[in-house]
Short mmCIF file of C-alpha atoms and ligand atoms in Angstrom, two decimals:
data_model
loop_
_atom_site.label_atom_id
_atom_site.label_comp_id
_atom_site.label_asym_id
_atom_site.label_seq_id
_atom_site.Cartn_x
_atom_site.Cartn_y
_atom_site.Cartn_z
CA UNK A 13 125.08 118.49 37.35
CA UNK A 14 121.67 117.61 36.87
CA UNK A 15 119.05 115.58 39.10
CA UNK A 16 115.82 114.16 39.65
CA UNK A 17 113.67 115.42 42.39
CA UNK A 18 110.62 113.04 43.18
CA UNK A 19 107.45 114.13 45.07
CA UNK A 20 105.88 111.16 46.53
CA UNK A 21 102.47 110.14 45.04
CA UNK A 22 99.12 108.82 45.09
CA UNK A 23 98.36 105.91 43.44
CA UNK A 24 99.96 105.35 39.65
CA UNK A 25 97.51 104.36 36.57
CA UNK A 26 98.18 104.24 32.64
CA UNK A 27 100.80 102.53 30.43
CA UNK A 28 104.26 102.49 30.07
CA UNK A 29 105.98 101.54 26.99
CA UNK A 30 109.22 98.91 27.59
CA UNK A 31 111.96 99.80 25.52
CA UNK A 32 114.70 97.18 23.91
CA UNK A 33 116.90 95.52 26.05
CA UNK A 34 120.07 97.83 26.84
CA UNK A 35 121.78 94.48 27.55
CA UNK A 36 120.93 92.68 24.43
CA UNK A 37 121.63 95.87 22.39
CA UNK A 38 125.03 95.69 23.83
CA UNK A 39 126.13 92.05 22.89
CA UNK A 40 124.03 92.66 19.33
CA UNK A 41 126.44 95.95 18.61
CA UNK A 42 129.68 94.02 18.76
CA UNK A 43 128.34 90.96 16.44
CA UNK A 44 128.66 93.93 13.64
CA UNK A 45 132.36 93.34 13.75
CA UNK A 46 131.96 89.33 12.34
CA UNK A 47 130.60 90.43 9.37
CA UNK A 48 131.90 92.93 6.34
CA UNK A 49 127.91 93.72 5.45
CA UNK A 50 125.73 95.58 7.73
CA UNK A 51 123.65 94.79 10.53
CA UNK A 52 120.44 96.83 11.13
CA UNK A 53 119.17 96.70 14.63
CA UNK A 54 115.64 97.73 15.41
CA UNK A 55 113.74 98.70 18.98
CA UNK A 56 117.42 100.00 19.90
CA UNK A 57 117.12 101.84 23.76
CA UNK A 58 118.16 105.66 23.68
CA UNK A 59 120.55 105.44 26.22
CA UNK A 60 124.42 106.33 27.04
CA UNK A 61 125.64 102.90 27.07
CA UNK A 62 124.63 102.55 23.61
CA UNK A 63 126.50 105.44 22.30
CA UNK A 64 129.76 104.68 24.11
CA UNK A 65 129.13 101.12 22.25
CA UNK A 66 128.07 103.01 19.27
CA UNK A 67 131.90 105.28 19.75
CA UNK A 68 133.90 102.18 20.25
CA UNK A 69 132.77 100.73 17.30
CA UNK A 70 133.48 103.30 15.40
CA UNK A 71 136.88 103.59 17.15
CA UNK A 72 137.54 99.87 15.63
CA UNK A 73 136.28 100.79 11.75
CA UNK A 74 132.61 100.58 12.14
CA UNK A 75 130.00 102.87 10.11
CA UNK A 76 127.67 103.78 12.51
CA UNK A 77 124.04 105.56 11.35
CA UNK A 78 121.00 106.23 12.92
CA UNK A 79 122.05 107.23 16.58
CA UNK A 80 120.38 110.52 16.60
CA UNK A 81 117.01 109.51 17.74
CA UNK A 82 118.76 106.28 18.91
CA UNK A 83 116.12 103.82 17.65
CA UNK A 84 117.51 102.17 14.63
CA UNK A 85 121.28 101.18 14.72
CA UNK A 86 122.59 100.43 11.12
CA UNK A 87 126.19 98.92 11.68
CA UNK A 88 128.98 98.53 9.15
CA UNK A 89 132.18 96.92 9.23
CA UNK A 90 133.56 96.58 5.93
CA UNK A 91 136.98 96.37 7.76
CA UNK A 92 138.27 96.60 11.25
CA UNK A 93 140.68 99.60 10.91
CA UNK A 94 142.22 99.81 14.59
CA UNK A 95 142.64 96.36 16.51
CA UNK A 96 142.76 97.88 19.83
CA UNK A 97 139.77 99.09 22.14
CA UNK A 98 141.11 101.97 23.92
CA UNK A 99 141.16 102.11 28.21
CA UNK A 100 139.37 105.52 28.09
CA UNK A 101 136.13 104.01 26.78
CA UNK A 102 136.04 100.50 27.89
CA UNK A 103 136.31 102.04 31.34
CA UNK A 104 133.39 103.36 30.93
CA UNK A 105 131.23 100.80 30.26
CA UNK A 106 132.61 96.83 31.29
CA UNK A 107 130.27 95.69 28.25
CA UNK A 108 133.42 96.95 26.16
CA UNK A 109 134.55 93.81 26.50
CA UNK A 110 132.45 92.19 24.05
CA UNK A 111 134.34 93.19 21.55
CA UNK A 112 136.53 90.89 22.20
CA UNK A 113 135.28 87.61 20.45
CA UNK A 114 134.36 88.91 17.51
CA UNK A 115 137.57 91.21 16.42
CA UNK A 116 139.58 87.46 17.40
CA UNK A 117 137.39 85.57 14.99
CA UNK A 118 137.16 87.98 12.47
CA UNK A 119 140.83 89.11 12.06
CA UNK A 120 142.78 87.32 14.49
CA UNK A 121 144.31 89.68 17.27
CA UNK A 122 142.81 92.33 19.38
CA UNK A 123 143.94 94.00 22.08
CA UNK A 124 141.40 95.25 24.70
CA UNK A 125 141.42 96.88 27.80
CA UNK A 126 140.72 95.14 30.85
CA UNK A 127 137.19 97.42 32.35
CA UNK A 128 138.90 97.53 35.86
CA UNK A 129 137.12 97.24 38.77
CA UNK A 130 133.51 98.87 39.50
CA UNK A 131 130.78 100.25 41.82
CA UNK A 132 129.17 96.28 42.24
CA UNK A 133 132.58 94.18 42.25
CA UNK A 134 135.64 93.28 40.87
CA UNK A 135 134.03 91.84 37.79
CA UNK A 136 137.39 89.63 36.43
CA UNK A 137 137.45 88.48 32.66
CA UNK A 138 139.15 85.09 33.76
CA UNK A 139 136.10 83.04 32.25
CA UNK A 140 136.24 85.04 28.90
CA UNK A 141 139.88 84.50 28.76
CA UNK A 142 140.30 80.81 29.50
CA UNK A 143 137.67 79.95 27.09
CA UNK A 144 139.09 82.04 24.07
CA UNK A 145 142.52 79.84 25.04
CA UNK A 146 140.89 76.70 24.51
CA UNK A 147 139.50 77.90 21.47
CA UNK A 148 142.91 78.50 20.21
CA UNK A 149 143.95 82.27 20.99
CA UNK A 150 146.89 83.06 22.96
CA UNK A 151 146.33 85.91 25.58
CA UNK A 152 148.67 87.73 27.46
CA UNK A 153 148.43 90.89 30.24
CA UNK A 154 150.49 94.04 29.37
CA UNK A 155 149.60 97.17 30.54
CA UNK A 156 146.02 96.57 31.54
CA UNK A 157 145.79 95.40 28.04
CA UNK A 158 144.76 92.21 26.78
CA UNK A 159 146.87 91.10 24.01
CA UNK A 160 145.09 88.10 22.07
CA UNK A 161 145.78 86.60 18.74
CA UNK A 162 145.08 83.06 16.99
CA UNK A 163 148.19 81.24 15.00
CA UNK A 164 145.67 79.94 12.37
CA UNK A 165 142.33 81.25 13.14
CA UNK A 166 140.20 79.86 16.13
CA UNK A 167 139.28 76.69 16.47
CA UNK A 168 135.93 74.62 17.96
CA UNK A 169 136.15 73.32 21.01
CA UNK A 170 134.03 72.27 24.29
CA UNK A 171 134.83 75.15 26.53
CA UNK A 172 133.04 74.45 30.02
CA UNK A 173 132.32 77.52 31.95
CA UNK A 174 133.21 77.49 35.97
CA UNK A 175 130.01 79.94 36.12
CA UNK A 176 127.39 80.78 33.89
CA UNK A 177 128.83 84.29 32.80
CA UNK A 178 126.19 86.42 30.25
CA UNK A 179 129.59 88.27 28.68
CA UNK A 180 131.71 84.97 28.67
CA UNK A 181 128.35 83.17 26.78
CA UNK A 182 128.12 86.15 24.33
CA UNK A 183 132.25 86.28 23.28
CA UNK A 184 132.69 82.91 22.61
CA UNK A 185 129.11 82.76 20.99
CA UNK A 186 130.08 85.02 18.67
CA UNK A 187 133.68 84.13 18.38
CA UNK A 188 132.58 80.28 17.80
CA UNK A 189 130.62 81.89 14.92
CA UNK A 190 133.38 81.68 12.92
CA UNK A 191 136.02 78.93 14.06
CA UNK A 192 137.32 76.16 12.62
CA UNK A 193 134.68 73.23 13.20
CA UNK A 194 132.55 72.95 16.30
CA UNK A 195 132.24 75.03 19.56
CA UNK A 196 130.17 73.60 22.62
CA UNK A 197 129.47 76.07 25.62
CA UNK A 198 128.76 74.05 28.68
CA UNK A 199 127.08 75.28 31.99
CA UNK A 200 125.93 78.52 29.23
CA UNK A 201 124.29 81.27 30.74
CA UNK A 202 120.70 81.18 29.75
CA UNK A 203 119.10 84.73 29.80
CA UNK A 204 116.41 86.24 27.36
CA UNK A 205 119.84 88.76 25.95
CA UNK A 206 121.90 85.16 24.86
CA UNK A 207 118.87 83.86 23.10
CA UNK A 208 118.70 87.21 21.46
CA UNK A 209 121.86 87.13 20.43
CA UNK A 210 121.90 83.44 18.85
CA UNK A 211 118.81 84.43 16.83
CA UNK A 212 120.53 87.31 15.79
CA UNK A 213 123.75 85.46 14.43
CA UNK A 214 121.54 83.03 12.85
CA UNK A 215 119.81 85.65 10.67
CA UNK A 216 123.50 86.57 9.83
CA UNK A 217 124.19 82.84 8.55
CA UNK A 218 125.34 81.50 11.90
CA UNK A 219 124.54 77.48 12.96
CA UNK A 220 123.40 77.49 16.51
CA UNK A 221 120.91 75.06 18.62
CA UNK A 222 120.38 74.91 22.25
CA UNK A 223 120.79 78.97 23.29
CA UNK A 224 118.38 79.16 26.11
CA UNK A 225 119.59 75.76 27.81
CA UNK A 226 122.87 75.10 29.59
CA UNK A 227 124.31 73.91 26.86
CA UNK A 228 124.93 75.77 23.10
CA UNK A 229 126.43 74.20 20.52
CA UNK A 230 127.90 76.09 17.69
CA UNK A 231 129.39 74.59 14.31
CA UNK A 232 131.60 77.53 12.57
CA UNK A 233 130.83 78.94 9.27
CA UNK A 234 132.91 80.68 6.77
CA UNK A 235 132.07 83.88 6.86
CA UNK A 236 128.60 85.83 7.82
CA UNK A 237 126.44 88.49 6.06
CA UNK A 238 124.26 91.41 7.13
CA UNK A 239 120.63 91.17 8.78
CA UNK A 240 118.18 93.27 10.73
CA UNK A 241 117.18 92.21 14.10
CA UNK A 242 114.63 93.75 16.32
CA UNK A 243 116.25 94.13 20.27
CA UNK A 244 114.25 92.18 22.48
CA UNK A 245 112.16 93.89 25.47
CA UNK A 246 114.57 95.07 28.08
CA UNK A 247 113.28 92.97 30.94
CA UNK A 248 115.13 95.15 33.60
CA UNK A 249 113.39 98.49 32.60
CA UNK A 250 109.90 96.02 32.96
CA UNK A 251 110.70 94.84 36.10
CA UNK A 252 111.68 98.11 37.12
CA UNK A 253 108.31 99.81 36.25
CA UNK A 254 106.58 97.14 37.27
CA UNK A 255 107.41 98.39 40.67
CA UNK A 256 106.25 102.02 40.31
CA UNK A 257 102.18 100.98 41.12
CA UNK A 258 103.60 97.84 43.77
CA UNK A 259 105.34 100.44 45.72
CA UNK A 260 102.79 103.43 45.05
CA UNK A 261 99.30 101.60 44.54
CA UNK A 262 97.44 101.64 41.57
CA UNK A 263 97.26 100.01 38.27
CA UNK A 264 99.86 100.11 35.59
CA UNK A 265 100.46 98.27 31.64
CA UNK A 266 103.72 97.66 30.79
CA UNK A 267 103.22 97.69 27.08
CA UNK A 268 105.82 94.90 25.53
CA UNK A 269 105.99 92.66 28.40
CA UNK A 270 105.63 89.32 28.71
CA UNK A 271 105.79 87.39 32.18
CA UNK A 272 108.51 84.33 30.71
CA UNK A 273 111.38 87.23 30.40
CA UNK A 274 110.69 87.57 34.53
CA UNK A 275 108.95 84.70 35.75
CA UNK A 276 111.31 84.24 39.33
CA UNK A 277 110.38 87.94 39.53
CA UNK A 278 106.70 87.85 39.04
CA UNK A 279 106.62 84.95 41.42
CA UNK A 280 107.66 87.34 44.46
CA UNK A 281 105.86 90.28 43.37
CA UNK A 282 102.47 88.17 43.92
CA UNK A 283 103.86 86.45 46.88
CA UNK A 284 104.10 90.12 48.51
CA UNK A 285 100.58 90.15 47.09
CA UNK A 286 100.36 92.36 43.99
CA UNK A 287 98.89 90.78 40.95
CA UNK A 288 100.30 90.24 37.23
CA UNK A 289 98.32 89.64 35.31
CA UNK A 290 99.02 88.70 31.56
CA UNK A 291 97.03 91.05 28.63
CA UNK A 292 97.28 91.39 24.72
CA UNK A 293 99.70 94.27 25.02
CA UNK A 294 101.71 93.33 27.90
CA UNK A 295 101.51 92.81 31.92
CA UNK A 296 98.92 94.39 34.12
CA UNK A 297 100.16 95.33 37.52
CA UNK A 298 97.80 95.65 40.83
CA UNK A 299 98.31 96.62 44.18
CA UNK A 300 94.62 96.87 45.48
CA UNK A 301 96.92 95.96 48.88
CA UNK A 302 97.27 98.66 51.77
CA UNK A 303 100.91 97.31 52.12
CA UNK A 304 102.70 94.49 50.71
CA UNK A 305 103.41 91.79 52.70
CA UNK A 306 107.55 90.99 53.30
CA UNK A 307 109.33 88.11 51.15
CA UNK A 308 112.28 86.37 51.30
CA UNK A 309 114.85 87.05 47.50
CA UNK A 310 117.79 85.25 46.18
CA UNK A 311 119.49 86.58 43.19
CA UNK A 312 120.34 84.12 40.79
CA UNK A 313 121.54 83.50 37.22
CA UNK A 314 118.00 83.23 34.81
CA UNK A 315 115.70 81.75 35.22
CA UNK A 316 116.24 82.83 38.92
CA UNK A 317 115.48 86.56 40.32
CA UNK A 318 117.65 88.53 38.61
CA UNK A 319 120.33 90.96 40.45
CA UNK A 320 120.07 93.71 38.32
CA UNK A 321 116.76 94.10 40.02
CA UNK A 322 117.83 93.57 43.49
CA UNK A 323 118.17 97.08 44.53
CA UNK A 324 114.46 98.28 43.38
CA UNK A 325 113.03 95.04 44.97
CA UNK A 326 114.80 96.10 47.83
CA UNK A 327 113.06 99.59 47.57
CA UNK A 328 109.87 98.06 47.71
CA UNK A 329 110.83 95.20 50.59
CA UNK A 330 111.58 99.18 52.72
CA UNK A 331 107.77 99.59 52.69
CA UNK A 332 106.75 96.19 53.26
CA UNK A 333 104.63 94.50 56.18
CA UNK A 334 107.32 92.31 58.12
CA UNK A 335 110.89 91.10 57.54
CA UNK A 336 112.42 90.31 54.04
CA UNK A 337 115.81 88.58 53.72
CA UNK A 338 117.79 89.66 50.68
CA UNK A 339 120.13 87.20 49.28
CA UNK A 340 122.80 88.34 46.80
CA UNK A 341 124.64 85.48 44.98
CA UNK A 342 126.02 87.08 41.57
CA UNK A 343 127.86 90.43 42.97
CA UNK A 344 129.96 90.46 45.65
CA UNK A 345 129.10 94.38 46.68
CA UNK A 346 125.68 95.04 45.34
CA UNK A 347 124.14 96.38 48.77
CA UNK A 348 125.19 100.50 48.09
CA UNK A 349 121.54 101.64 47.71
CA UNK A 350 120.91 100.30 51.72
CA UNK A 351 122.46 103.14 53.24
CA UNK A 352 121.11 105.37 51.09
CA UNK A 353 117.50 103.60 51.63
CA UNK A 354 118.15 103.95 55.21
CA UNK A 355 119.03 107.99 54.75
CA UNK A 356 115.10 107.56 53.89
CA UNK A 357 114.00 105.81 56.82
CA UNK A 358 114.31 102.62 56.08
CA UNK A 359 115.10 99.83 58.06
CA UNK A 360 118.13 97.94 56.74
CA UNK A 361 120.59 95.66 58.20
CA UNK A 362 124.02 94.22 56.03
CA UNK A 363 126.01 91.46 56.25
CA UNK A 364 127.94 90.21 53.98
CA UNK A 365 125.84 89.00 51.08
CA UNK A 366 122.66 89.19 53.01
CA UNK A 367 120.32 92.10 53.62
CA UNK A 368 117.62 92.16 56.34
CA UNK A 369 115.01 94.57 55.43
CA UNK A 370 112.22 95.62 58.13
CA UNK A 371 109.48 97.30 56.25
CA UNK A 372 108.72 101.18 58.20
CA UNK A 373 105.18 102.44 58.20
CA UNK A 374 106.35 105.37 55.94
CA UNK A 375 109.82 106.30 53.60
CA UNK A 376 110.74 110.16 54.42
CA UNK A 377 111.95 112.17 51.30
CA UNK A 378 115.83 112.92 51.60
CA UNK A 379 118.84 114.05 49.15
CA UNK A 380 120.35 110.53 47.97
CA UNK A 381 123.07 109.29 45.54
CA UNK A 382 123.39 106.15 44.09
CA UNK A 383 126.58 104.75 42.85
CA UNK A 384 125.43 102.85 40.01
CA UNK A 385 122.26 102.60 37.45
CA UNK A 386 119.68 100.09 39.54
CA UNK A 387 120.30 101.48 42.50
CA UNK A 388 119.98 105.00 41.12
CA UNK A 389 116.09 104.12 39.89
CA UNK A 390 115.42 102.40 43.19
CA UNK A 391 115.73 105.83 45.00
CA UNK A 392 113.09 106.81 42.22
CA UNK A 393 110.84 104.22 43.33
CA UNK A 394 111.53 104.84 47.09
CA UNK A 395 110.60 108.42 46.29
CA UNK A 396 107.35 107.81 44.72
CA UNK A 397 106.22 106.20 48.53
CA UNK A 398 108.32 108.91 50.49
CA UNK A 399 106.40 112.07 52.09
CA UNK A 400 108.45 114.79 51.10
CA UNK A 401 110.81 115.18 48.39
CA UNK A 402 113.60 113.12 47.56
CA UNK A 403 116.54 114.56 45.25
CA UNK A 404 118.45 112.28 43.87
CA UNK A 405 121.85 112.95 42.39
CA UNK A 406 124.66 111.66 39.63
CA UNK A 407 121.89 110.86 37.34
CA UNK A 408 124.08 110.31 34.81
CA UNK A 409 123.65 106.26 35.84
CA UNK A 410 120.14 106.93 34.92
CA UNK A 411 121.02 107.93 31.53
CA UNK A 412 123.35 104.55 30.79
CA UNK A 413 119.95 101.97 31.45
CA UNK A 414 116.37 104.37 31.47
CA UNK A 415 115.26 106.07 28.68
CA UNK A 416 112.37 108.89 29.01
CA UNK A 417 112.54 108.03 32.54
CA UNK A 418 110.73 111.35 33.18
CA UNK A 419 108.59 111.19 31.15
CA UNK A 420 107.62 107.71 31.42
CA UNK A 421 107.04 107.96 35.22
CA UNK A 422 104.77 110.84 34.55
CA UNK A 423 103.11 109.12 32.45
CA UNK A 424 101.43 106.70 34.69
CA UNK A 425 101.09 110.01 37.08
CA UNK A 426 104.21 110.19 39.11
CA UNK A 427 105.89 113.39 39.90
CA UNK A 428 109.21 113.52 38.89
CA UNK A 429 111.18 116.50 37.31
CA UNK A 430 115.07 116.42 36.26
CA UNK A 431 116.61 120.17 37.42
CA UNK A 432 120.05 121.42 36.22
CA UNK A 433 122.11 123.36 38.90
C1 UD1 B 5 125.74 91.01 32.61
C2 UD1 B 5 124.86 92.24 32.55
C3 UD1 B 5 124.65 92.82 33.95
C4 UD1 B 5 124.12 91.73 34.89
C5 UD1 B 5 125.00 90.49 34.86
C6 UD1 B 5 124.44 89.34 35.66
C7 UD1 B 5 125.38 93.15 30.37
C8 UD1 B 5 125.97 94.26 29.59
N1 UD1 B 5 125.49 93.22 31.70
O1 UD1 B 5 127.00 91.44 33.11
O2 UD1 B 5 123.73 93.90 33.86
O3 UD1 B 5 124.10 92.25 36.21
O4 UD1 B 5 125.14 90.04 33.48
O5 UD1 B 5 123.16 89.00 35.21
O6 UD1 B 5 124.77 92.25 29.82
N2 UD1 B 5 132.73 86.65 36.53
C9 UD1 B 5 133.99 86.14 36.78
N3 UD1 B 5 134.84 85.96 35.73
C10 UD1 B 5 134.50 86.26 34.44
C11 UD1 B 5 133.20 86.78 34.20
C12 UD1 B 5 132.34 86.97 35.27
O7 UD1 B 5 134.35 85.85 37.93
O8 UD1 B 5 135.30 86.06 33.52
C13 UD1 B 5 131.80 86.88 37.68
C14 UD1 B 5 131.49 88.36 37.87
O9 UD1 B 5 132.49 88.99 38.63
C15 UD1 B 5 130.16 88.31 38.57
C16 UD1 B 5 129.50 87.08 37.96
O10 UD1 B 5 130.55 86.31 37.38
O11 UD1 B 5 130.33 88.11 39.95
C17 UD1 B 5 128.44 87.42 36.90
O12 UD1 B 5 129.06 88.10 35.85
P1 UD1 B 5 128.55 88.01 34.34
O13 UD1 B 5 127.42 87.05 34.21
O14 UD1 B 5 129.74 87.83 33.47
O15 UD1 B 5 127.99 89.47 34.15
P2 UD1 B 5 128.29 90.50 32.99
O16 UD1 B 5 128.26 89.78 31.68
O17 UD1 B 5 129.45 91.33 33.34
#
């Protein structure tokens, strides 16, 4: 198995380009399925995740082209062949799921695997379900299946969400596409990947107003047609590199970026005293400082700091100047990376949802493995302040949420090389 050995460095300079939101491209994929005509998706990541999307898809009756260099997804689905998405590849990837909505509004019955349980939680599809039922669908458990089919087509309806799920939004977005009359989401999740999404289905003939706020409101249409949507910029993979020069030094342009997709985010990172500053290409990140100084981070649903950047914050918090207090609200067991951190030096202390972090003077290199994709790059980013070498293993993660992560961290000078044993 393959991994990634990282030589600590000096400070980091140059550009790195963001790719297209592996989240967005993941909700976009499945909106394929409410539609006979195709949908063309530009700025698609090269990653795993996609192509297990991509081999679901097809699984159901979608025509899937342009996955060899991975950057323009055409989608087809002049009928959905199969109605049921299979346990051996929605296991894989919980995003499965979001297939869901759309093979319910478009033929009337699906049957999908429940994801199980994985590395960050339990991750139930209670909000998904209960809102499909008072759009009209009838769901039942069998067999780790669920079994869901409409009498006479869905039909609009206010569905209030108990929390603000991304995947709930996204199924009964697009499932409300196509019901009977109108749909209104309440307490909506609000990230950059929903907005995407709505703009997406409205180039395929969807109505839509209010993605973005709390609450969407979605009249149902007849049927949709093709379009061609460009992915919006992954914000993860920006936040992400926008901690290679805050933990290493240096200078670094993320080309793509723009500081609304992570304002909560940028707020910190100038609170620990690195600058962002906004350019015509993208975000400039500085750390002129000798160390950062510690801060205090709750995860929270967007606009708030998001959790899928908790672990590399956390990476940087190891090398800080003080105490930090880590607050996660949106995954019940999303702490892994600490012990691995602390196999590196650092200074960690769990409880419960909270993580005390007391930055050390200097990370040491060491062998790590990270149980799922963020905290897999925060060992990356641990390893470019670490003396010594750290190794990381199961980079397979990697693969499902970084593209060119080699090369891309080289590019801005870091020294990183992925070995096969
Ligand atoms: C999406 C993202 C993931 C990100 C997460 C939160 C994709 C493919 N994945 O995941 O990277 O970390 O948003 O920003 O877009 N919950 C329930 N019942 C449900 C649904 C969710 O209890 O029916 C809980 C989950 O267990 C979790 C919380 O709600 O604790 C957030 O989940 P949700 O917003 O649904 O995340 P995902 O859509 O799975």
């Amino acid at each position: 198995m393959d991994s990634i050995v990282v030589k600590g460095s000096g400070p980091l300079s140059g550009q790195v380009p963001i790719a297209g939101a592996k989240n967005a491209c993941l909700t976009l994929m499945p909106a394929t399925l409410l539609s006979e005509e195709p949908l063309t998706l530009t700025n698609a990541p090269r990653l795993s995740d996609i192509r297990t999307m991509a081999e679901l898809l097809a699984s159901i009756g979608t025509e899937v082209a342009g996955l060899q260099d991975g950057m323009v997804q055409a989608l087809g689905t002049k009928e959905i062949t199969n109605h049921v998405a299979h346990y051996d590849i929605v296991r894989k990837m919980r995003a499965s799921n979001l297939v869901l909505g759309p093979m319910l509004a478009r033929m009337g019955y699906a049957v999908v695997s429940l994801p199980g349980g994985c590395a960050i939680g339990a991750r139930p599809m209670d909000i998904h379900i209960d809102s499909l039922e008072k759009m009209g669908a009838k769901i039942e458990l069998k067999d780790g299946y669920l079994h869901a089919k409409t009498d006479r087509g869905l039909k609009g309806a206010v569905v209030p969400l108990r929390f603000a799920s991304v995947g709930a939004t996204e199924n009964i977005l697009m499932a409300a596409t196509l019901a009977k009359g109108t749909t209104v989401i309440e307490n909506a999740a609000k990230e950059p990947e929903i907005v995407d999404l709505a703009e997406c289905l409205r180039k395929m003939g969807a109505q839509i107003e209010g993605e973005g706020t709390s609450r969407i409101e979605i009249q149902g249409v007849d049927r949709l047609h093709g379009a061609t949507h460009p992915v919006v910029t992954d914000r993860i993979e920006l936040g992400t590199y926008m901690l290679a020069p805050a933990i290493a030094g240096g200078e670094v342009e993320l080309l793509g970026g723009r500081r609304n997709l992570l304002e909560a985010f940028c707020n910190k990172l100038e609170e620990a005293d690195i600058s962002v500053t906004e350019t015509a290409d993208g975000l400039l990140v500085k750390n002129n400082a000798a160390r950062v100084k510690a801060v205090d981070v709750k995860t929270e649903i967007f606009p708030g700091f998001p959790t899928d950047l908790q672990a590399q914050m956390m990476a940087l918090l190891c090398t800080a100047e003080g105490t930090s207090v880590l607050e996660e609200t949106i995954f019940e067991n999303r702490f892994m990376h600490a012990p691995e951190l602390m196999r590196m030096g650092a200074n960690i202390e769990v409880s419960g949802g909270m993580a005390k972090v007391v930055g050390v003077d200097q990370l040491k290199g060491a062998p790590v493995m990270a149980t799922d994709l963020r905290a897999s790059v925060s060992m990356i980013l641990a390893g470019l302040a670490a003396e010594g070498e750290t190794v990381l293993s199961r980079v397979y993660h990697l693969d499902r949420g970084y593209e060119k992560v080699v090369s891309k961290f080289n590019g801005i000078g870091a020294k990183i090389e992925r070995v096969s044993s």
